[in-house]
């Protein structure tokens, strides 16, 4: 992706604001593995949510995103399907002082556990957080987020999903703890 291709900066030149992603993946019926390499330079500023405000807009970055999931042959057993992810980044020229960032996620799903077409799910992880800070004024934090839900169909036209969720240090300090509950109902006619 290039933000300077239509200017004198030129496509993928040293002056261009650009981002390049390269992904390799392998998928079967029961599992998936993938790795994505990404690099952003010259202030591309396409950074999503980071719990610690780790990345300033004009930061160059190289990173890896690793993903995997596995699904058991038989549904309705005590063995869950599992999905995991890990992200890591190296940051250069970052005015916030962070030189590294990382995050992870784990999800467990039990399908057809109590009745046909139901799902019990648990997910937890850590959003991208800055580490290896070079400034004395910014402290590293340790965010953690979680969710639990149950999806079921009382009939063929309605799906109900009650869930609870929470987290600590969700944005940038210990005052950013969250907890909530909701129920989503989907009607199909």
PDB file of C-alpha atoms in Angstrom:
ATOM      1  CA  UNK A   1       0.000   0.000   0.000  1.00  0.00           C
ATOM      2  CA  UNK A   2       1.439   3.372  -0.925  1.00  0.00           C
ATOM      3  CA  UNK A   3       0.363   6.867   0.127  1.00  0.00           C
ATOM      4  CA  UNK A   4       2.896   8.694  -2.033  1.00  0.00           C
ATOM      5  CA  UNK A   5       2.598   6.866  -5.347  1.00  0.00           C
ATOM      6  CA  UNK A   6       0.786   9.748  -7.029  1.00  0.00           C
ATOM      7  CA  UNK A   7       3.376  12.338  -5.961  1.00  0.00           C
ATOM      8  CA  UNK A   8       7.066  12.952  -6.510  1.00  0.00           C
ATOM      9  CA  UNK A   9       7.761  10.460  -3.694  1.00  0.00           C
ATOM     10  CA  UNK A  10       7.080   7.562  -6.057  1.00  0.00           C
ATOM     11  CA  UNK A  11       5.779   4.074  -5.446  1.00  0.00           C
ATOM     12  CA  UNK A  12       7.876   2.142  -2.872  1.00  0.00           C
ATOM     13  CA  UNK A  13      10.721   4.649  -2.976  1.00  0.00           C
ATOM     14  CA  UNK A  14      12.606   5.690   0.160  1.00  0.00           C
ATOM     15  CA  UNK A  15      10.463   8.854   0.376  1.00  0.00           C
ATOM     16  CA  UNK A  16       7.118   7.070  -0.067  1.00  0.00           C
ATOM     17  CA  UNK A  17       4.758   6.463   2.856  1.00  0.00           C
ATOM     18  CA  UNK A  18       4.210   2.761   2.363  1.00  0.00           C
ATOM     19  CA  UNK A  19       3.140  -0.493   3.925  1.00  0.00           C
ATOM     20  CA  UNK A  20       3.890  -3.979   2.646  1.00  0.00           C
ATOM     21  CA  UNK A  21       2.315  -7.206   3.928  1.00  0.00           C
ATOM     22  CA  UNK A  22       3.401 -10.711   2.935  1.00  0.00           C
ATOM     23  CA  UNK A  23       1.433 -13.723   4.173  1.00  0.00           C
ATOM     24  CA  UNK A  24       1.965 -17.456   4.005  1.00  0.00           C
ATOM     25  CA  UNK A  25      -0.748 -19.876   5.148  1.00  0.00           C
ATOM     26  CA  UNK A  26      -1.669 -23.541   5.179  1.00  0.00           C
ATOM     27  CA  UNK A  27      -5.250 -24.683   5.820  1.00  0.00           C
ATOM     28  CA  UNK A  28      -6.910 -28.100   6.038  1.00  0.00           C
ATOM     29  CA  UNK A  29     -10.407 -29.099   7.192  1.00  0.00           C
ATOM     30  CA  UNK A  30      -9.305 -29.247  10.826  1.00  0.00           C
ATOM     31  CA  UNK A  31      -6.450 -26.779  11.229  1.00  0.00           C
ATOM     32  CA  UNK A  32      -4.857 -23.608   9.906  1.00  0.00           C
ATOM     33  CA  UNK A  33      -1.413 -22.022  10.285  1.00  0.00           C
ATOM     34  CA  UNK A  34      -0.373 -18.607   8.989  1.00  0.00           C
ATOM     35  CA  UNK A  35       2.395 -16.043   9.339  1.00  0.00           C
ATOM     36  CA  UNK A  36       2.261 -12.471   8.073  1.00  0.00           C
ATOM     37  CA  UNK A  37       5.230 -10.126   7.826  1.00  0.00           C
ATOM     38  CA  UNK A  38       4.514  -6.407   7.657  1.00  0.00           C
ATOM     39  CA  UNK A  39       6.627  -3.302   7.280  1.00  0.00           C
ATOM     40  CA  UNK A  40       5.523   0.346   7.393  1.00  0.00           C
ATOM     41  CA  UNK A  41       7.756   3.324   6.726  1.00  0.00           C
ATOM     42  CA  UNK A  42       7.902   7.093   6.491  1.00  0.00           C
ATOM     43  CA  UNK A  43       4.937   7.759   8.733  1.00  0.00           C
ATOM     44  CA  UNK A  44       2.406   5.499   7.024  1.00  0.00           C
ATOM     45  CA  UNK A  45       0.294   5.807  10.230  1.00  0.00           C
ATOM     46  CA  UNK A  46      -2.019   2.837   9.796  1.00  0.00           C
ATOM     47  CA  UNK A  47      -1.739   1.732  13.391  1.00  0.00           C
ATOM     48  CA  UNK A  48      -4.894   0.321  14.974  1.00  0.00           C
ATOM     49  CA  UNK A  49      -5.685   0.062  18.671  1.00  0.00           C
ATOM     50  CA  UNK A  50      -2.720  -0.193  21.030  1.00  0.00           C
ATOM     51  CA  UNK A  51      -3.363  -0.368  24.733  1.00  0.00           C
ATOM     52  CA  UNK A  52      -0.397   1.788  25.661  1.00  0.00           C
ATOM     53  CA  UNK A  53      -0.444   4.427  22.916  1.00  0.00           C
ATOM     54  CA  UNK A  54       2.807   2.732  21.944  1.00  0.00           C
ATOM     55  CA  UNK A  55       3.096   3.984  18.392  1.00  0.00           C
ATOM     56  CA  UNK A  56       3.448   7.589  17.288  1.00  0.00           C
ATOM     57  CA  UNK A  57       2.249   8.517  13.803  1.00  0.00           C
ATOM     58  CA  UNK A  58       5.685   8.881  12.206  1.00  0.00           C
ATOM     59  CA  UNK A  59       7.137   5.552  13.379  1.00  0.00           C
ATOM     60  CA  UNK A  60       8.682   2.949  11.082  1.00  0.00           C
ATOM     61  CA  UNK A  61       7.746  -0.623  11.954  1.00  0.00           C
ATOM     62  CA  UNK A  62       8.529  -4.243  11.122  1.00  0.00           C
ATOM     63  CA  UNK A  63       6.283  -6.922  12.541  1.00  0.00           C
ATOM     64  CA  UNK A  64       4.999 -10.494  12.509  1.00  0.00           C
ATOM     65  CA  UNK A  65       1.477 -11.822  13.021  1.00  0.00           C
ATOM     66  CA  UNK A  66       1.225 -15.551  13.735  1.00  0.00           C
ATOM     67  CA  UNK A  67      -2.162 -17.322  13.710  1.00  0.00           C
ATOM     68  CA  UNK A  68      -3.345 -20.910  14.176  1.00  0.00           C
ATOM     69  CA  UNK A  69      -6.604 -22.726  14.790  1.00  0.00           C
ATOM     70  CA  UNK A  70      -7.550 -26.352  15.307  1.00  0.00           C
ATOM     71  CA  UNK A  71     -11.013 -27.936  15.274  1.00  0.00           C
ATOM     72  CA  UNK A  72     -11.706 -31.470  16.589  1.00  0.00           C
ATOM     73  CA  UNK A  73     -13.242 -34.077  14.269  1.00  0.00           C
ATOM     74  CA  UNK A  74     -16.294 -34.564  16.518  1.00  0.00           C
ATOM     75  CA  UNK A  75     -18.504 -31.773  17.821  1.00  0.00           C
ATOM     76  CA  UNK A  76     -20.390 -32.023  21.124  1.00  0.00           C
ATOM     77  CA  UNK A  77     -17.443 -33.246  23.168  1.00  0.00           C
ATOM     78  CA  UNK A  78     -15.442 -31.725  26.014  1.00  0.00           C
ATOM     79  CA  UNK A  79     -12.619 -31.009  23.557  1.00  0.00           C
ATOM     80  CA  UNK A  80     -12.866 -27.404  22.283  1.00  0.00           C
ATOM     81  CA  UNK A  81     -11.765 -25.890  19.017  1.00  0.00           C
ATOM     82  CA  UNK A  82      -8.777 -23.656  19.709  1.00  0.00           C
ATOM     83  CA  UNK A  83      -7.532 -20.489  18.013  1.00  0.00           C
ATOM     84  CA  UNK A  84      -4.389 -18.585  18.999  1.00  0.00           C
ATOM     85  CA  UNK A  85      -2.618 -15.501  17.757  1.00  0.00           C
ATOM     86  CA  UNK A  86       0.600 -13.669  18.560  1.00  0.00           C
ATOM     87  CA  UNK A  87       1.779 -10.310  17.193  1.00  0.00           C
ATOM     88  CA  UNK A  88       5.166  -8.668  17.622  1.00  0.00           C
ATOM     89  CA  UNK A  89       6.624  -5.423  16.255  1.00  0.00           C
ATOM     90  CA  UNK A  90       9.950  -3.603  16.240  1.00  0.00           C
ATOM     91  CA  UNK A  91       9.594   0.183  16.162  1.00  0.00           C
ATOM     92  CA  UNK A  92      12.112   2.720  14.839  1.00  0.00           C
ATOM     93  CA  UNK A  93      11.985   6.477  15.409  1.00  0.00           C
ATOM     94  CA  UNK A  94       9.075   6.214  17.816  1.00  0.00           C
ATOM     95  CA  UNK A  95       8.638   9.480  19.768  1.00  0.00           C
ATOM     96  CA  UNK A  96       6.700   7.689  22.554  1.00  0.00           C
ATOM     97  CA  UNK A  97       9.900   5.805  23.449  1.00  0.00           C
ATOM     98  CA  UNK A  98       8.675   2.259  22.840  1.00  0.00           C
ATOM     99  CA  UNK A  99      10.967   0.139  20.671  1.00  0.00           C
ATOM    100  CA  UNK A 100       8.954  -3.121  20.803  1.00  0.00           C
ATOM    101  CA  UNK A 101       5.275  -4.060  20.988  1.00  0.00           C
ATOM    102  CA  UNK A 102       3.439  -7.360  21.274  1.00  0.00           C
ATOM    103  CA  UNK A 103       0.064  -8.943  21.990  1.00  0.00           C
ATOM    104  CA  UNK A 104      -1.666 -12.314  22.013  1.00  0.00           C
ATOM    105  CA  UNK A 105      -5.103 -13.923  21.916  1.00  0.00           C
ATOM    106  CA  UNK A 106      -6.557 -17.342  22.766  1.00  0.00           C
ATOM    107  CA  UNK A 107     -10.078 -18.515  21.945  1.00  0.00           C
ATOM    108  CA  UNK A 108     -11.838 -21.753  22.933  1.00  0.00           C
ATOM    109  CA  UNK A 109     -15.190 -22.869  21.454  1.00  0.00           C
ATOM    110  CA  UNK A 110     -17.316 -25.894  22.300  1.00  0.00           C
ATOM    111  CA  UNK A 111     -19.933 -26.557  19.592  1.00  0.00           C
ATOM    112  CA  UNK A 112     -23.086 -28.666  20.078  1.00  0.00           C
ATOM    113  CA  UNK A 113     -22.176 -29.091  23.728  1.00  0.00           C
ATOM    114  CA  UNK A 114     -25.658 -28.924  25.317  1.00  0.00           C
ATOM    115  CA  UNK A 115     -27.884 -28.981  22.236  1.00  0.00           C
ATOM    116  CA  UNK A 116     -27.568 -28.924  18.436  1.00  0.00           C
ATOM    117  CA  UNK A 117     -26.182 -25.670  17.003  1.00  0.00           C
ATOM    118  CA  UNK A 118     -25.138 -24.142  20.326  1.00  0.00           C
ATOM    119  CA  UNK A 119     -21.673 -22.778  21.125  1.00  0.00           C
ATOM    120  CA  UNK A 120     -19.912 -22.031  24.394  1.00  0.00           C
ATOM    121  CA  UNK A 121     -16.970 -19.670  23.946  1.00  0.00           C
ATOM    122  CA  UNK A 122     -14.178 -18.222  26.043  1.00  0.00           C
ATOM    123  CA  UNK A 123     -11.590 -15.774  24.753  1.00  0.00           C
ATOM    124  CA  UNK A 124      -8.780 -13.921  26.473  1.00  0.00           C
ATOM    125  CA  UNK A 125      -5.638 -12.076  25.561  1.00  0.00           C
ATOM    126  CA  UNK A 126      -3.557  -8.990  25.591  1.00  0.00           C
ATOM    127  CA  UNK A 127      -4.022  -6.186  23.059  1.00  0.00           C
ATOM    128  CA  UNK A 128      -0.890  -4.750  21.471  1.00  0.00           C
ATOM    129  CA  UNK A 129       1.168  -3.130  24.197  1.00  0.00           C
ATOM    130  CA  UNK A 130       4.406  -1.232  24.049  1.00  0.00           C
ATOM    131  CA  UNK A 131       7.520  -2.642  25.725  1.00  0.00           C
ATOM    132  CA  UNK A 132      11.211  -1.759  25.950  1.00  0.00           C
ATOM    133  CA  UNK A 133      10.505   1.910  26.601  1.00  0.00           C
ATOM    134  CA  UNK A 134      13.523   4.203  26.355  1.00  0.00           C
ATOM    135  CA  UNK A 135      11.980   7.140  28.238  1.00  0.00           C
ATOM    136  CA  UNK A 136      11.754   7.474  32.007  1.00  0.00           C
ATOM    137  CA  UNK A 137       8.362   9.189  31.934  1.00  0.00           C
ATOM    138  CA  UNK A 138       6.352   6.341  30.367  1.00  0.00           C
ATOM    139  CA  UNK A 139       5.659   3.138  32.285  1.00  0.00           C
ATOM    140  CA  UNK A 140       4.892  -0.221  30.718  1.00  0.00           C
ATOM    141  CA  UNK A 141       1.473  -1.618  31.599  1.00  0.00           C
ATOM    142  CA  UNK A 142       0.092  -5.138  31.388  1.00  0.00           C
ATOM    143  CA  UNK A 143      -3.407  -5.076  29.814  1.00  0.00           C
ATOM    144  CA  UNK A 144      -5.650  -8.145  29.813  1.00  0.00           C
ATOM    145  CA  UNK A 145      -9.076  -8.657  28.163  1.00  0.00           C
ATOM    146  CA  UNK A 146     -11.523 -11.577  28.369  1.00  0.00           C
ATOM    147  CA  UNK A 147     -14.980 -12.640  27.176  1.00  0.00           C
ATOM    148  CA  UNK A 148     -17.317 -15.584  27.781  1.00  0.00           C
ATOM    149  CA  UNK A 149     -20.510 -16.296  25.821  1.00  0.00           C
ATOM    150  CA  UNK A 150     -23.151 -18.903  25.052  1.00  0.00           C
ATOM    151  CA  UNK A 151     -24.892 -18.973  21.658  1.00  0.00           C
ATOM    152  CA  UNK A 152     -28.069 -20.992  21.203  1.00  0.00           C
ATOM    153  CA  UNK A 153     -31.148 -21.203  18.959  1.00  0.00           C
ATOM    154  CA  UNK A 154     -34.515 -21.530  20.690  1.00  0.00           C
ATOM    155  CA  UNK A 155     -35.954 -22.181  17.189  1.00  0.00           C
ATOM    156  CA  UNK A 156     -34.873 -22.035  13.536  1.00  0.00           C
ATOM    157  CA  UNK A 157     -35.487 -18.267  13.253  1.00  0.00           C
ATOM    158  CA  UNK A 158     -33.896 -16.912  16.437  1.00  0.00           C
ATOM    159  CA  UNK A 159     -30.340 -16.973  17.810  1.00  0.00           C
ATOM    160  CA  UNK A 160     -29.605 -15.657  21.328  1.00  0.00           C
ATOM    161  CA  UNK A 161     -26.097 -14.865  22.579  1.00  0.00           C
ATOM    162  CA  UNK A 162     -25.689 -13.758  26.212  1.00  0.00           C
ATOM    163  CA  UNK A 163     -22.108 -12.735  27.056  1.00  0.00           C
ATOM    164  CA  UNK A 164     -19.945 -11.098  29.694  1.00  0.00           C
ATOM    165  CA  UNK A 165     -16.598  -9.362  29.154  1.00  0.00           C
ATOM    166  CA  UNK A 166     -13.964  -7.504  31.089  1.00  0.00           C
ATOM    167  CA  UNK A 167     -10.438  -6.243  31.160  1.00  0.00           C
ATOM    168  CA  UNK A 168      -7.772  -4.465  33.130  1.00  0.00           C
ATOM    169  CA  UNK A 169      -5.552  -1.605  31.955  1.00  0.00           C
ATOM    170  CA  UNK A 170      -7.563  -1.731  28.738  1.00  0.00           C
ATOM    171  CA  UNK A 171      -6.276   1.526  27.291  1.00  0.00           C
ATOM    172  CA  UNK A 172      -3.253   3.004  29.003  1.00  0.00           C
ATOM    173  CA  UNK A 173      -3.307   2.840  32.787  1.00  0.00           C
ATOM    174  CA  UNK A 174      -4.818   1.127  35.808  1.00  0.00           C
ATOM    175  CA  UNK A 175      -7.839   3.442  35.685  1.00  0.00           C
ATOM    176  CA  UNK A 176      -8.972   1.847  32.422  1.00  0.00           C
ATOM    177  CA  UNK A 177     -10.640  -1.330  33.715  1.00  0.00           C
ATOM    178  CA  UNK A 178     -13.848  -2.511  32.042  1.00  0.00           C
ATOM    179  CA  UNK A 179     -16.657  -4.967  32.760  1.00  0.00           C
ATOM    180  CA  UNK A 180     -19.934  -5.512  30.959  1.00  0.00           C
ATOM    181  CA  UNK A 181     -22.659  -7.881  29.913  1.00  0.00           C
ATOM    182  CA  UNK A 182     -24.964  -7.987  26.917  1.00  0.00           C
ATOM    183  CA  UNK A 183     -27.466 -10.159  25.108  1.00  0.00           C
ATOM    184  CA  UNK A 184     -27.612 -10.185  21.316  1.00  0.00           C
ATOM    185  CA  UNK A 185     -30.700 -11.604  19.618  1.00  0.00           C
ATOM    186  CA  UNK A 186     -30.804 -12.258  15.874  1.00  0.00           C
ATOM    187  CA  UNK A 187     -34.095 -12.861  14.037  1.00  0.00           C
ATOM    188  CA  UNK A 188     -34.123 -14.487  10.591  1.00  0.00           C
ATOM    189  CA  UNK A 189     -37.273 -14.712   8.516  1.00  0.00           C
TER     190      UNK A 189
END
